[in-house]
Structures are given as structure tokens and as C-alpha cells.
Short mmCIF file of C-alpha atoms in Angstrom, two decimals:
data_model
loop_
_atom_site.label_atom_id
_atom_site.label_comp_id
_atom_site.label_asym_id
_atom_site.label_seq_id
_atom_site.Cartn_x
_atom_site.Cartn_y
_atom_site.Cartn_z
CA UNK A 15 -6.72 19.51 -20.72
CA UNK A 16 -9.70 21.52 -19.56
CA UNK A 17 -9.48 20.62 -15.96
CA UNK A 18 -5.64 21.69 -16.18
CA UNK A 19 -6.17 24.91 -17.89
CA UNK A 20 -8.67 25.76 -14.95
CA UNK A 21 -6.12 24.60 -12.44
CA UNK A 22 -3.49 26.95 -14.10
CA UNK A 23 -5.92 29.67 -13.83
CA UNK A 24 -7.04 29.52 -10.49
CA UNK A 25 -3.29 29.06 -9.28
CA UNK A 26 -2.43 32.55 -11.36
CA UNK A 27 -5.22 34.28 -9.99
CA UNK A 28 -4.91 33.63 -6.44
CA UNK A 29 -1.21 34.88 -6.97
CA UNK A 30 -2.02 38.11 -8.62
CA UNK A 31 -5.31 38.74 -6.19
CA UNK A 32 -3.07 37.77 -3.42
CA UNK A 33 -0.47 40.23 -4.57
CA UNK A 34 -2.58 43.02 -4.94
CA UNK A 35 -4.26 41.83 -1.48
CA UNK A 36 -1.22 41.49 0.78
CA UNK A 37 0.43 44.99 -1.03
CA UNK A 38 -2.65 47.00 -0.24
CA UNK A 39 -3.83 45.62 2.81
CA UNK A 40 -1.29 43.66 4.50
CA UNK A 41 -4.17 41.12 5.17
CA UNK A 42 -2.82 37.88 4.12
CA UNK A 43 0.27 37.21 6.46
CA UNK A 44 2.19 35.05 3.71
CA UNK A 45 5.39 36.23 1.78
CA UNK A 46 4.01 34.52 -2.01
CA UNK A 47 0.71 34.50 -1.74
CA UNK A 48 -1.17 31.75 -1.80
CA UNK A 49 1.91 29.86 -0.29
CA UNK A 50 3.78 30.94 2.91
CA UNK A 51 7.28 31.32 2.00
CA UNK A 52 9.20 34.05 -0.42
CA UNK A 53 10.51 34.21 -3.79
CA UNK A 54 14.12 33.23 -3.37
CA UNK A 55 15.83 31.53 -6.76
CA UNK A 56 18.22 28.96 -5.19
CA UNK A 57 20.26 25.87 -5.60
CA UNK A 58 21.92 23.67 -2.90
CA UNK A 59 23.31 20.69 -2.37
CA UNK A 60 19.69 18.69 -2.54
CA UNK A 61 19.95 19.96 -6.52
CA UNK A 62 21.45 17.15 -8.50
CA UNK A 63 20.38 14.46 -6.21
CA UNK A 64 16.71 15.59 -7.01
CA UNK A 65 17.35 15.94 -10.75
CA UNK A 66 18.39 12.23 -10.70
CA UNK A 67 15.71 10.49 -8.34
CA UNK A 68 13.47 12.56 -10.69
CA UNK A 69 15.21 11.50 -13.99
CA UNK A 70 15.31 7.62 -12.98
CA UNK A 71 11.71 7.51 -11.53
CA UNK A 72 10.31 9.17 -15.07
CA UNK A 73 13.11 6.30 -16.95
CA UNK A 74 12.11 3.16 -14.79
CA UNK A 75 9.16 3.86 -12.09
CA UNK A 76 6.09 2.99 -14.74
CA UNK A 77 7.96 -0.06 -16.02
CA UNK A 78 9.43 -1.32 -12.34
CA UNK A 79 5.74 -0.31 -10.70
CA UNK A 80 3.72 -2.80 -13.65
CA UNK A 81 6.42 -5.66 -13.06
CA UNK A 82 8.02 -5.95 -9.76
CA UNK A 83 6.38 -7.70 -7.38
CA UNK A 84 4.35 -6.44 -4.59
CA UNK A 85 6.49 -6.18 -1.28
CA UNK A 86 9.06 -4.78 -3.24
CA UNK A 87 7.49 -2.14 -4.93
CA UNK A 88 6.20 -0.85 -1.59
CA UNK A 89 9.45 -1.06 -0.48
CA UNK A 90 10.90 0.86 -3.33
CA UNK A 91 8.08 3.07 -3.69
CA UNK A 92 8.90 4.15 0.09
CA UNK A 93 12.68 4.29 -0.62
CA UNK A 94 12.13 6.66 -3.80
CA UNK A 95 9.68 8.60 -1.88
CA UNK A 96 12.33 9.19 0.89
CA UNK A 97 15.13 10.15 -1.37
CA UNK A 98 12.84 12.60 -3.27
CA UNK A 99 11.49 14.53 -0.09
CA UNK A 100 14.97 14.20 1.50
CA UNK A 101 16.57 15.42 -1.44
CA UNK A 102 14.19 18.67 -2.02
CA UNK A 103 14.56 19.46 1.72
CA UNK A 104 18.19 19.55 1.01
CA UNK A 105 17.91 22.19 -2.14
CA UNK A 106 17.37 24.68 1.28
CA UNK A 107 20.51 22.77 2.56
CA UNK A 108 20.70 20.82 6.02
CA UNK A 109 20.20 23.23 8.25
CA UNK A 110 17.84 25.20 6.47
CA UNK A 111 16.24 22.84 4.78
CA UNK A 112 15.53 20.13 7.89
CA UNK A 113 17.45 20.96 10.60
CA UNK A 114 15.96 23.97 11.65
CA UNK A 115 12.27 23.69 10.58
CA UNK A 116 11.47 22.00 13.73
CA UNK A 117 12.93 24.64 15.88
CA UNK A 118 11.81 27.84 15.16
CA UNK A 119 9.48 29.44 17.36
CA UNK A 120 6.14 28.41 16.54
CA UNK A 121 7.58 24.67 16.13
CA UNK A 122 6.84 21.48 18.61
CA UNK A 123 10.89 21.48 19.73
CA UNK A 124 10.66 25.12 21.89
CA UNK A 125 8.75 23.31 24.58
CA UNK A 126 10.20 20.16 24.91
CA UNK A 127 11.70 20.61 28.15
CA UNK A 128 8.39 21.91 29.46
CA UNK A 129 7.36 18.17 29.20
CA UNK A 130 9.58 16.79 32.08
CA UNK A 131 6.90 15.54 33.75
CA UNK A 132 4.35 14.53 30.84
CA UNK A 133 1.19 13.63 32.91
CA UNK A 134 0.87 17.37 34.46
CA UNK A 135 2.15 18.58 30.96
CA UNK A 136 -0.97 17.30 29.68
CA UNK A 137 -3.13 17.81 32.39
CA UNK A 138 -1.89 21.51 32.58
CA UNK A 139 -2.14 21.66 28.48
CA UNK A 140 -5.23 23.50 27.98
CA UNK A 141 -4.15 26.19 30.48
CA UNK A 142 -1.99 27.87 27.90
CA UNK A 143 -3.92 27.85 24.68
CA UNK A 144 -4.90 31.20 24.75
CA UNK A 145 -2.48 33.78 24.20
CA UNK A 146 -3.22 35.98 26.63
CA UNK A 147 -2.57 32.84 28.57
CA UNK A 148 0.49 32.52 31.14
CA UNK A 149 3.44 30.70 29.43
CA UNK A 150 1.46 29.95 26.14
CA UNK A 151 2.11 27.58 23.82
CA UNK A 152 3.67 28.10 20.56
CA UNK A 153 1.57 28.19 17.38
CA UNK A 154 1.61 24.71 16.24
CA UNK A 155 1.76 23.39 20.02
CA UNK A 156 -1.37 25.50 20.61
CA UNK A 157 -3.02 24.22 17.47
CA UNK A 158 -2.73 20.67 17.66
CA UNK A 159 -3.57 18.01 20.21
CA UNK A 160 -0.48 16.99 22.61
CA UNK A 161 0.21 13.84 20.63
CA UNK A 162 1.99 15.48 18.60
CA UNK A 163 4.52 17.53 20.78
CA UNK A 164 4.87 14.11 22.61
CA UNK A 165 5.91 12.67 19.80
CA UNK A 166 8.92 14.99 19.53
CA UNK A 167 9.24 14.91 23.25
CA UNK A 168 9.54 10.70 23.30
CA UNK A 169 12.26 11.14 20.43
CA UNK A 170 14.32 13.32 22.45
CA UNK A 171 13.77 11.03 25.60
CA UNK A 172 15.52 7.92 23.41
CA UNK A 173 18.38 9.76 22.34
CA UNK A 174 17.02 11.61 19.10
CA UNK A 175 17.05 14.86 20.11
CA UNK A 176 17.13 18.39 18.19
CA UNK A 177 16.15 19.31 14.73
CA UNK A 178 18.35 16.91 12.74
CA UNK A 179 16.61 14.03 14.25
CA UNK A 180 13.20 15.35 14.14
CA UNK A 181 13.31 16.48 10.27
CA UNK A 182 14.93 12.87 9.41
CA UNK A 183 11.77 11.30 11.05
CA UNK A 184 9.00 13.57 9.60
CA UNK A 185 10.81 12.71 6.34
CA UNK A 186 11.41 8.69 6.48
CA UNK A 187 7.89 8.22 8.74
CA UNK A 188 6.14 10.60 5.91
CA UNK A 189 7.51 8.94 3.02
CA UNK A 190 5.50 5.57 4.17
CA UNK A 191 2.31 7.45 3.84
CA UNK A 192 2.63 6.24 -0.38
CA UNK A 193 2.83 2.72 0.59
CA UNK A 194 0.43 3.06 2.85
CA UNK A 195 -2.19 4.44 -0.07
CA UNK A 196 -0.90 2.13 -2.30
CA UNK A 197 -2.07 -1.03 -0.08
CA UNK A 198 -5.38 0.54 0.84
CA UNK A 199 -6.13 0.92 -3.36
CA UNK A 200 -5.14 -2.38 -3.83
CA UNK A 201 -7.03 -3.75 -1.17
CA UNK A 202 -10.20 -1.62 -2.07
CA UNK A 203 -9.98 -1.35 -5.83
CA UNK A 204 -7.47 -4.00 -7.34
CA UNK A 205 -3.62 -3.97 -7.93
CA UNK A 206 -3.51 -2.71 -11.86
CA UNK A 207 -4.89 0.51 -9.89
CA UNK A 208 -2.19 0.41 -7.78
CA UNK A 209 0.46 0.02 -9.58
CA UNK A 210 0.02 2.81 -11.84
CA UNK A 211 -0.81 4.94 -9.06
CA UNK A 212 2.82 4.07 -7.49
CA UNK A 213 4.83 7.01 -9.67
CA UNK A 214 2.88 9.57 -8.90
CA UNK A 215 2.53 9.20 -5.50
CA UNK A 216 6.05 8.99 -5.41
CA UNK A 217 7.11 11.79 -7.51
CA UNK A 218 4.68 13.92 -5.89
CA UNK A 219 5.14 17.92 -5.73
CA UNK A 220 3.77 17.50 -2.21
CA UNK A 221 7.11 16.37 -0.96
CA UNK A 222 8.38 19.95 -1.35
CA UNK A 223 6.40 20.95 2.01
CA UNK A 224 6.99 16.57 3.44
CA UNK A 225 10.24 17.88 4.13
CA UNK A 226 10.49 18.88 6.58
CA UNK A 227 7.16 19.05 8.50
CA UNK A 228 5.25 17.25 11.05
CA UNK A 229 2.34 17.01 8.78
CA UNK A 230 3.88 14.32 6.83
CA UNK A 231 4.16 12.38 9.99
CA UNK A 232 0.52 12.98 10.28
CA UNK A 233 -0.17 11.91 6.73
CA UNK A 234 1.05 8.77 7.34
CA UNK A 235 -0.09 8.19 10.40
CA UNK A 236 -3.91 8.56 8.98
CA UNK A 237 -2.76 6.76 5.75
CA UNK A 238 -1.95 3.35 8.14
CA UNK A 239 -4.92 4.07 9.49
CA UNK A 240 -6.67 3.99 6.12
CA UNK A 241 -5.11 1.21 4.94
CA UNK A 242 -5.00 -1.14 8.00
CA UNK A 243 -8.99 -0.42 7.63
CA UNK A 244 -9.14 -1.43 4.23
CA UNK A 245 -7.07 -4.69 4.66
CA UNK A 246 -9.54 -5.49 7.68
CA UNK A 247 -13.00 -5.05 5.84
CA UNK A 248 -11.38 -7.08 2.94
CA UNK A 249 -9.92 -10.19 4.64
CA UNK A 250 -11.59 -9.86 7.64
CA UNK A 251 -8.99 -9.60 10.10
CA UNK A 252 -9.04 -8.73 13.52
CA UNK A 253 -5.57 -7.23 14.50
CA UNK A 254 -6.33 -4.98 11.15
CA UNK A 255 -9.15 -3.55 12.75
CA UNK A 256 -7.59 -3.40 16.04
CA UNK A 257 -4.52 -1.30 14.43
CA UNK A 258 -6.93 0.77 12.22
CA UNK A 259 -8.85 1.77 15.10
CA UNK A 260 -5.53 2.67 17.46
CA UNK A 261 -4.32 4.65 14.52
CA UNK A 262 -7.12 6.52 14.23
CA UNK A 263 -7.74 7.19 17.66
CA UNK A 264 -4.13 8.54 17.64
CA UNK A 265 -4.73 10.71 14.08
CA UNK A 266 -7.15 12.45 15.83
CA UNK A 267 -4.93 13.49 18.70
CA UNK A 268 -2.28 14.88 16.37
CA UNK A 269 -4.75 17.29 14.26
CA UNK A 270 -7.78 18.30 14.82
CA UNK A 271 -8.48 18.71 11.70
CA UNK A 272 -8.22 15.15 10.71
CA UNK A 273 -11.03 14.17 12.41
CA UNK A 274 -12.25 14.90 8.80
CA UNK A 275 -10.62 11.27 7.75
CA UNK A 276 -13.54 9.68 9.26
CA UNK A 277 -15.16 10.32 5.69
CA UNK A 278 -12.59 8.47 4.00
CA UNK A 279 -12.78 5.65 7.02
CA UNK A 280 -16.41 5.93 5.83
CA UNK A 281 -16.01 5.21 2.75
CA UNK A 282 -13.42 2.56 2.82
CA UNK A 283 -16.40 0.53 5.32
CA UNK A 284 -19.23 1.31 2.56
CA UNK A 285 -16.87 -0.15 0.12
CA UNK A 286 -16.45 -3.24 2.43
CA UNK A 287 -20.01 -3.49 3.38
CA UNK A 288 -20.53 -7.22 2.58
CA UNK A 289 -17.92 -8.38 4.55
CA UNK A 290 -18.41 -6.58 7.11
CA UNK A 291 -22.08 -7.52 7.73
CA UNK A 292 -21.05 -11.29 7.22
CA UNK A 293 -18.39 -10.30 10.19
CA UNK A 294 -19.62 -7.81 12.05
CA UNK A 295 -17.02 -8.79 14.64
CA UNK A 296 -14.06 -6.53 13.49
CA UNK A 297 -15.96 -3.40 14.75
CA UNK A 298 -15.15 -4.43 18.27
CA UNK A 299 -11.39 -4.46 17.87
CA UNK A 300 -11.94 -1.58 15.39
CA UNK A 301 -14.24 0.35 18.24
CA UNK A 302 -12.06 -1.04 21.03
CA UNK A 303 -8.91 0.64 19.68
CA UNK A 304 -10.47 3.44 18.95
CA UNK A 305 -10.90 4.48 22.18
CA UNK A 306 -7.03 3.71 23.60
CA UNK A 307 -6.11 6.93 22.59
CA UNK A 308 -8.54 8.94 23.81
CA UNK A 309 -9.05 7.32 26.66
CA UNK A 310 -5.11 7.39 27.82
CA UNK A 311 -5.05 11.08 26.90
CA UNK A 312 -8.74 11.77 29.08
CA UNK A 313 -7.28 9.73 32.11
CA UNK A 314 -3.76 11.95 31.99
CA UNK A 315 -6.35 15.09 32.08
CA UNK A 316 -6.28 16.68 28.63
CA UNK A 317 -9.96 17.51 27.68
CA UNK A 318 -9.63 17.33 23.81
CA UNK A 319 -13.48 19.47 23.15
CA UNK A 320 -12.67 22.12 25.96
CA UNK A 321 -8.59 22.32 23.92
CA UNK A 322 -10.24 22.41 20.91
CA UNK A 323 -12.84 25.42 21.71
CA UNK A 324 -9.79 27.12 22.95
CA UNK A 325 -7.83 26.79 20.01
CA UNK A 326 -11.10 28.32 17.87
CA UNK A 327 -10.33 31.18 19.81
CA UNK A 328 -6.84 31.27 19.77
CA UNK A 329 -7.25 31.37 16.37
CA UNK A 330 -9.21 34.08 15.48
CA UNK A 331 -6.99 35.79 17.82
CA UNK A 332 -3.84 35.82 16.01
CA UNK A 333 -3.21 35.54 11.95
CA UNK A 334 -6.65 33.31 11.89
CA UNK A 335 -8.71 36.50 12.44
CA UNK A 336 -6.98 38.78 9.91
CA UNK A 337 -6.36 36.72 6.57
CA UNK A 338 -10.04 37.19 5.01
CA UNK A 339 -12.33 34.20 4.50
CA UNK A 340 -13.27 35.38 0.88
CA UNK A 341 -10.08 35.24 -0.87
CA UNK A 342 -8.71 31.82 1.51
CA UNK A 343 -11.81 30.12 0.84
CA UNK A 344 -10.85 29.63 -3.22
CA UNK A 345 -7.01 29.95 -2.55
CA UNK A 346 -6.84 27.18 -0.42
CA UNK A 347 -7.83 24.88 -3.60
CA UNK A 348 -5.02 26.79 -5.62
CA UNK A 349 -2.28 25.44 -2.52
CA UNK A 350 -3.97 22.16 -3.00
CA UNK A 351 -3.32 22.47 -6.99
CA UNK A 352 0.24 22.95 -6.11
CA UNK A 353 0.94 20.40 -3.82
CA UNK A 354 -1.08 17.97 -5.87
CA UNK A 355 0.61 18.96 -9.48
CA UNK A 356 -1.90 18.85 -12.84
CA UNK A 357 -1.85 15.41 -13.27
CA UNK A 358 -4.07 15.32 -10.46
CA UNK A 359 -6.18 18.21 -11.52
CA UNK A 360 -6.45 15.85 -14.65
CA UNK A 361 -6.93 12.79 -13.30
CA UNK A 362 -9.77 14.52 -11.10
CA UNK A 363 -11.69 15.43 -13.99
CA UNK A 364 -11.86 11.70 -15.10
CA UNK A 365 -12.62 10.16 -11.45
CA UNK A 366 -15.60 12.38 -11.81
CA UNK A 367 -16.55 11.06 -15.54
CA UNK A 368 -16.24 7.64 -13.48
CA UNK A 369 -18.58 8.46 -11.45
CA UNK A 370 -21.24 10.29 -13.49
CA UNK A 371 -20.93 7.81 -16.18
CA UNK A 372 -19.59 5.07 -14.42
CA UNK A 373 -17.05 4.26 -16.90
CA UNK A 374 -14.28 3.05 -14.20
CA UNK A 375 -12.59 0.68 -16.33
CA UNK A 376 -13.16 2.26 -19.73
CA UNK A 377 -10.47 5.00 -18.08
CA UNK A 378 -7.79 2.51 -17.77
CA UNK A 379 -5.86 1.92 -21.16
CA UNK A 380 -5.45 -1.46 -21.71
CA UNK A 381 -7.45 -5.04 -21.36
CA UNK A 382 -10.40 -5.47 -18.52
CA UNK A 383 -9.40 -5.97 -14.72
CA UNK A 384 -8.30 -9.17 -13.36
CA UNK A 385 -10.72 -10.84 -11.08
CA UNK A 386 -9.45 -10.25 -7.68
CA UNK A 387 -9.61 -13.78 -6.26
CA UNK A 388 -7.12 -14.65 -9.13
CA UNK A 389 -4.87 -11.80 -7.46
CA UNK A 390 -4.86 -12.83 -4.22
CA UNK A 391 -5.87 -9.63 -3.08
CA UNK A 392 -9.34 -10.74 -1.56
CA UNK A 393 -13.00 -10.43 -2.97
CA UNK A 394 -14.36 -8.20 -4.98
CA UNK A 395 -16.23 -6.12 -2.62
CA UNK A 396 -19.20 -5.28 -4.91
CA UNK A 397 -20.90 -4.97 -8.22
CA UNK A 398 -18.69 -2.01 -9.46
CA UNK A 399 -15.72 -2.06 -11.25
CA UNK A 400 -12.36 -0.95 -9.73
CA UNK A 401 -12.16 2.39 -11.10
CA UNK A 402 -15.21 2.89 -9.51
CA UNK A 403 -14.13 1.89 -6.32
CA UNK A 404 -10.94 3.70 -6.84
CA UNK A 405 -13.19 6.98 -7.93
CA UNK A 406 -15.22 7.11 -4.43
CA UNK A 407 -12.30 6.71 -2.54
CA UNK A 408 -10.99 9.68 -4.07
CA UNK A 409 -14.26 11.61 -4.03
CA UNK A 410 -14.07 10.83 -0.23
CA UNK A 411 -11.09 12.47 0.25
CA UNK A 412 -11.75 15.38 -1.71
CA UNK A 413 -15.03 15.69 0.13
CA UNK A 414 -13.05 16.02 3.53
CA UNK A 415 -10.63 18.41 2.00
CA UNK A 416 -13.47 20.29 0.81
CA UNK A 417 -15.13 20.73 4.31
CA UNK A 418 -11.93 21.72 6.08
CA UNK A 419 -11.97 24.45 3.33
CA UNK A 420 -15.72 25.75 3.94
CA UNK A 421 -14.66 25.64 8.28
CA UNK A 422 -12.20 28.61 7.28
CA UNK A 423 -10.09 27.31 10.16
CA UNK A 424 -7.43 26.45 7.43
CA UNK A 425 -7.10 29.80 5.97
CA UNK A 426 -3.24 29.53 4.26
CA UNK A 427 -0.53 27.20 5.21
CA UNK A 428 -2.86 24.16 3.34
CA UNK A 429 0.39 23.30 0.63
CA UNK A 430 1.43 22.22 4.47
CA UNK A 431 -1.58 21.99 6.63
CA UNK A 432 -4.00 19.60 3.53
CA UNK A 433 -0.92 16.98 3.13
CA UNK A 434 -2.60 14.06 4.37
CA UNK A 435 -5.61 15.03 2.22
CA UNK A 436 -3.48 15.11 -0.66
CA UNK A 437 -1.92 11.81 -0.63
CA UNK A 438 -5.64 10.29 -1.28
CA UNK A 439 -6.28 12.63 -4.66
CA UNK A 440 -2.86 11.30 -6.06
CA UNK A 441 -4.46 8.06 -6.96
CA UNK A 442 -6.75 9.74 -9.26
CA UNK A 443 -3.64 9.72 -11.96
CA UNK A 444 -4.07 6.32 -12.14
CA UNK A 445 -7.00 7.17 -14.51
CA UNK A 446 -4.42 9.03 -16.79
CA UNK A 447 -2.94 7.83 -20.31
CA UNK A 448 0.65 8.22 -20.66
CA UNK A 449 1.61 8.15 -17.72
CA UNK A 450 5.26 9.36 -18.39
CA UNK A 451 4.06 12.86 -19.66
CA UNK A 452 1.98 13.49 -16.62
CA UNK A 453 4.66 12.09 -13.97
CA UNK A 454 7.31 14.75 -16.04
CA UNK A 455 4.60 17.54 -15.39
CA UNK A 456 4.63 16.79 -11.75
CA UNK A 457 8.09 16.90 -10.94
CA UNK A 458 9.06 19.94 -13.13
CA UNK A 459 6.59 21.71 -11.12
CA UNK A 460 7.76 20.19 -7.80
CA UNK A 461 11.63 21.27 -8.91
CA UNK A 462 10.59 24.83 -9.62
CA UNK A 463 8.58 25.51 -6.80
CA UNK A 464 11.69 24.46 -4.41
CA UNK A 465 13.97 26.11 -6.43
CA UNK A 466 12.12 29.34 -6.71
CA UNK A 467 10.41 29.76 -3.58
CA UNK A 468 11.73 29.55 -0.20
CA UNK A 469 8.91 27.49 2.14
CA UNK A 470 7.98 28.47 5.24
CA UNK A 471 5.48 27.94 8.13
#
């Protein structure tokens, strides 16, 4: 309960300090800090449908997630996940709540129709990064790569056009990034880690800010990428590493920042190290798709080092160069607190006991882990136990997070911007006893923050 007493803390302080900040010196540029949005007690039409997916995943999810078997608990992790983001969104109502957060002015959907002729989009791309630049882009078009506007630009080319249609995909595209986690732990660690991992990546109070923004698209896109990694370095297959390496060449065109997943790619190839140096193969599929994305993007003319120099500037030249480094640089960890709930903060505090004292198993209740040949989930990939496998993966991810905070080119907006970091700490509550208490802990908080606060970004 220490870790979650600190967590508590640091998430009051950084809301008084912020007050007393943003009153005095106007500094900040968020409405509640450390989280951009307001205070704004609500209900809406998203209210009872939450209460329920909430009420029947703390009933059923722990029992359903130990029993069912595999495909479909992916499938219904994905399902629940959808109807609990979908269902917060909707607390804001539809048009509030989804249909309009793609639309506003800083969002992907004002420039669409500058993209009628893609290729000299792209090519012209880095010519209005700046805002003293002719025509600029938007905020969020200006701060990511072009992948993804283009993705919002393809959906409206096939028929899925405005806000509606954009929200519903963030949402239902987002909500895979839990299955995708789930099949990367049980690839890397074993299934029992899995499986009690399932609820709370579910029920997580991250979905408040998955719905509706493109970051959860993001998230999942890296999570595949994760996870299509994994399954290649355990069973040695080839179209894995090809669709690992595609994904992540395409992560890296949708946020700059999560280049920073290359520590948790890092991590998931340390873990596979023996198979991977008895088939040292699957790095050229791995390498080879890699490069698609970056090398369709170079040949349309988008330089992705001379945009992202740019956006440095850009940055510093708007809110970027006003919000101060010394308060962001803790208060980003009290956004990642929130979207991560205090299970989390808990179940951080024992991945670390795991490994200091490596007691990965010990942190599980119940008997010792099954052998993973016996699981059909591959070989075990090294000496360690799961938890510890499960622990550095976690670490990794929490390293990454970490350095995006020290860049200071996250300063506020993480509860949105940090999402795809977030959905690799979740796993750490699979280290957690009673699991019930915990998973009630995380969606209380997740119901009062969308009920009390009005997001924003």
C-alpha cells in the first residue's frame, strides 16, 4: 500500500501545485491541471452502460479470464474493452463524446481535403510545420508524421468519412491493443500471466482518454507490433517477423515519439535471444519490413529527420515553450498514475521486488508455473521464471515512458499522449493478490474521472 499512498500523493500535489501554478501564472495551458480538460460533474447516456460492463467484468472477468479458452478470451477481452471505452466516450454523449473529437481544430479531420492529391501532400508536408509557415498544419497534423492524417484521409476515401466514423475506429482499432499485450505476455512469459493480466487491461482507466483519440489507434498499432515480435522470436516464424517489422516501421510514422518502443522491441529480442541466434533468419523479414514504411514515405518525398527538427521548433513555439519543464517533468508521472489506476502503481512496486529479488513466481498466488511446452505456447526462452520475464517487459516499457518524460517534448496531454506506454505497465497487476479489489479500484477511478472532468486535447 506504500507504492499507492505515494501515487495518491504525487497525483494531489501536482493538482494543488498546478492550481496555484496555472492561477498565478497562467503557465500551464490546461483547464485541471495535470490533465487537459475542466471540472464539469456530468452524466449521459454512456452512464449505465458503463456501470454494467464495469459491474459484470468485476462479477465474471477473473473467473471467465482463468477458464475460457484462449481465442476466446482475446476475443472477449477485445469486445469488453470496446464496450468500456465506447461506453465512457458516450458519458460526454455522441457528439461530444466521439463525434466531434476528431474535428476540432487542432485534429487530423480539418485537412483532409488538403490531401487530394496525397503524393505532393506529402512531399509538400514539411513546408507547413512551422507556424509562421504558409497554410500550416494543425497541432496534431504538425506534430505527428503523415501516417497518421493518411489514415483519416484513406477512411474518408472508402466511404467513412467525418467524426462519427473516425471516433468508432480509434475506439474498436484501440480496444485490440489488450489482446494484442495479452498475446505478447503469453508468448514471452507464460499464459497464467496472461490471464490474470486480461481484467485489468480491460477495465483500464486509460480508456477514459481511448475514446476518442487517435492515440489509441497508435497504441495498438505498436502493441501488434510488439506482439507479432514476440510470437516470431518464440516460434520462429517468418511472416511474424515480417509483420512485426511493417508495424513498426509504420508506428514510427504515426508518432514520433514512439520511436521509444524500440526499447520494448529490445527487450522482447533479449528475451528471445536463444532462438533467435539458432535462427538468425527472422531478422531479414523483420529488417526487410522495417524499411517498407519508411522507404514508401522517403520515395513520396517526406523527409521524416528534417519534419521532425521542424516540429522541435514548432514546439517550443507554441504551448511547448510556455508550460515549464520543472513542474511537467514530475506531473507527467501523476497523468500516467491516472491513466494507469493504483493497481498498477501497486503492481509496479512488486515487478520491481521481482527484479531486485528475483522472486517472479513467489508473486503469483497459487501453485508453480506450468512448463511452457506442456502449454503449447513455445519454449521457455531462458533460465528465469515467468514473472521475471513478465517484470522486464514491464521495466522496458516504463523505461521508454521514462525517457519521453526527461525529452520534455511531452510536457501535458500524457493521460492522452503516454497511452501506448501505458498498455505495457497494466500487466504488472498480474503480480497482485485479489485481484477483484484492485480491478474495483481501477474502474471507480476510471468512472469518476469521466464523470467529473470533462477531457480535452
Amino acid at each position: 500500500m506504500y507504492a499507492v499512498g505515494a501515487a495518491v500523493l504525487l497525483v494531489t500535489t501536482a493538482v494543488l501545485v498546478g492550481r496555484h501554478i496555472q492561477e498565478t501564472r497562467h503557465t500551464l495551458r490546461v483547464g485541471w491541471p495535470p490533465v487537459l480538460g475542466s471540472w464539469e460533474p456530468h452524466v449521459g447516456p454512456g452512464t449505465p452502460a458503463a456501470g454494467i460492463v464495469a459491474i459484470l467484468t468485476l462479477a465474471y472477468g477473473p473467473a471467465l479470464a482463468a477458464r475460457l479458452p484462449w481465442r476466446a478470451l482475446l476475443t472477449l477481452a477485445w469486445g469488453t474493452s470496446t464496450a468500456w471505452t465506447l461506453s465512457l466516450a458516450l458519458i460526454d454523449g455522441w457528439q461530444r463524446g466521439i463525434a466531434a473529437r476528431l474535428t476540432t481544430r487542432n485534429e487530423y479531420l480539418q485537412v483532409i481535403d488538403r490531401f487530394h492529391d496525397i503524393p505532393a501532400a506529402l512531399g509538400d508536408f514539411t513546408h507547413h510545420i512551422l507556424i509562421q509557415s504558409p497554410d500550416n498544419w494543425p497541432a496534431h497534423v504538425a506534430g505527428h508524421p503523415p501516417a497518421a492524417t493518411l489514415t483519416f484521409v484513406l477512411l474518408d476515401r472508402i466511404g467513412l468519412r467525418g467524426g462519427g466514423w473516425a471516433g468508432i475506429w480509434c475506439i474498436t482499432v484501440g480496444a485490440t491493443a489488450c489482446a494484442a499485450v495479452l498475446v505478447a505476455i503469453r508468448a514471452l512469459a507464460d499464459e497464467r500471466s496472461a490471464r490474470r493480466a486480461a481484467p485489468f487491461l480491460v477495465l483500464a482507466p486509460a480508456a477514459v482518454w481511448m475514446g476518442t483519440s487517435a492515440d489509441a489507434y497508435f497504441a495498438a498499432v505498436a502493441a501488434w507490433a510488439v506482439a507479432l515480435l514476440a510470437l516470431a522470436v518464440t516460434r520462429g516464424s517468418l511472416p511474424a517477423a515480417g509483420a512485426a517489422g511493417l508495424l513498426s516501421g509504420l508506428t514510427c510514422y504515426l508518432s514520433y515519439g514512439l520511436t521509444l518502443f524500440a526499447l520494448i522491441g529490445a527487450a522482447v529480442l533479449w528475451l528471445g535471444r536463444d532462438r533467435l541466434r539458432g535462427r538468425p533468419v527472422l531478422l531479414i523479414p523483420l529488417l526487410a519490413g522495417a524499411a517498407v514504411v519508411p522507404a514508401a514515405f522517403t520515395l513520396a518525398g517526406f523527409d521524416w529527420w528534417e519534419a521532425y527538427h521542424l516540429l522541435v521548433t514548432r514546439y517550443y513555439q507554441g504551448a511547448g515553450g510556455v508550460r515549464p519543464y520543472s513542474y511537467w517533468v514530475w506531473a507527467n508521472l501523476a497523468c500516467t498514475v491516472l491513466i494507469t489506476g493504483p493497481a498498477t502503481a501497486a503492481g509496479l512496486r512488486r515487478t520491481g521486488a521481482v527484479l531486485t529479488r528475483g522472486r517472479g513466481r513467489g508473486e503469483f498466488e497459487g501453485g508453480k508455473a506450468e512448463p511452457a511446452e506442456r502449454r503449447g505456447a513455445g519454449p521457455v526462452l531462458d533460465p528465469a521464471d515467468a514473472g521475471t520475464r513478465l517484470a522486464l517487459l514491464v521495466a522496458a516499457a516504463l523505461l521508454a515512458l521514462l525517457i519521453a518524460d526527461l525529452s520534455g517534448m511531452s510536457k501535458a496531454e500524457t493521460e492522452r499522449i503516454w497511452l501506448p506506454f501505458a498498455m505495457w505497465l497494466l500487466p504488472a497487476c498480474a503480480f497482485l493478490p485479489r485481484p477483484r479489489a484492485w480491478l474495483t479500484a481501477q474502474a471507480v477511478l476510471a468512472l469518476l474521472l469521466n464523470h467529473l472532468l470533462m477531457t480535452g486535447w
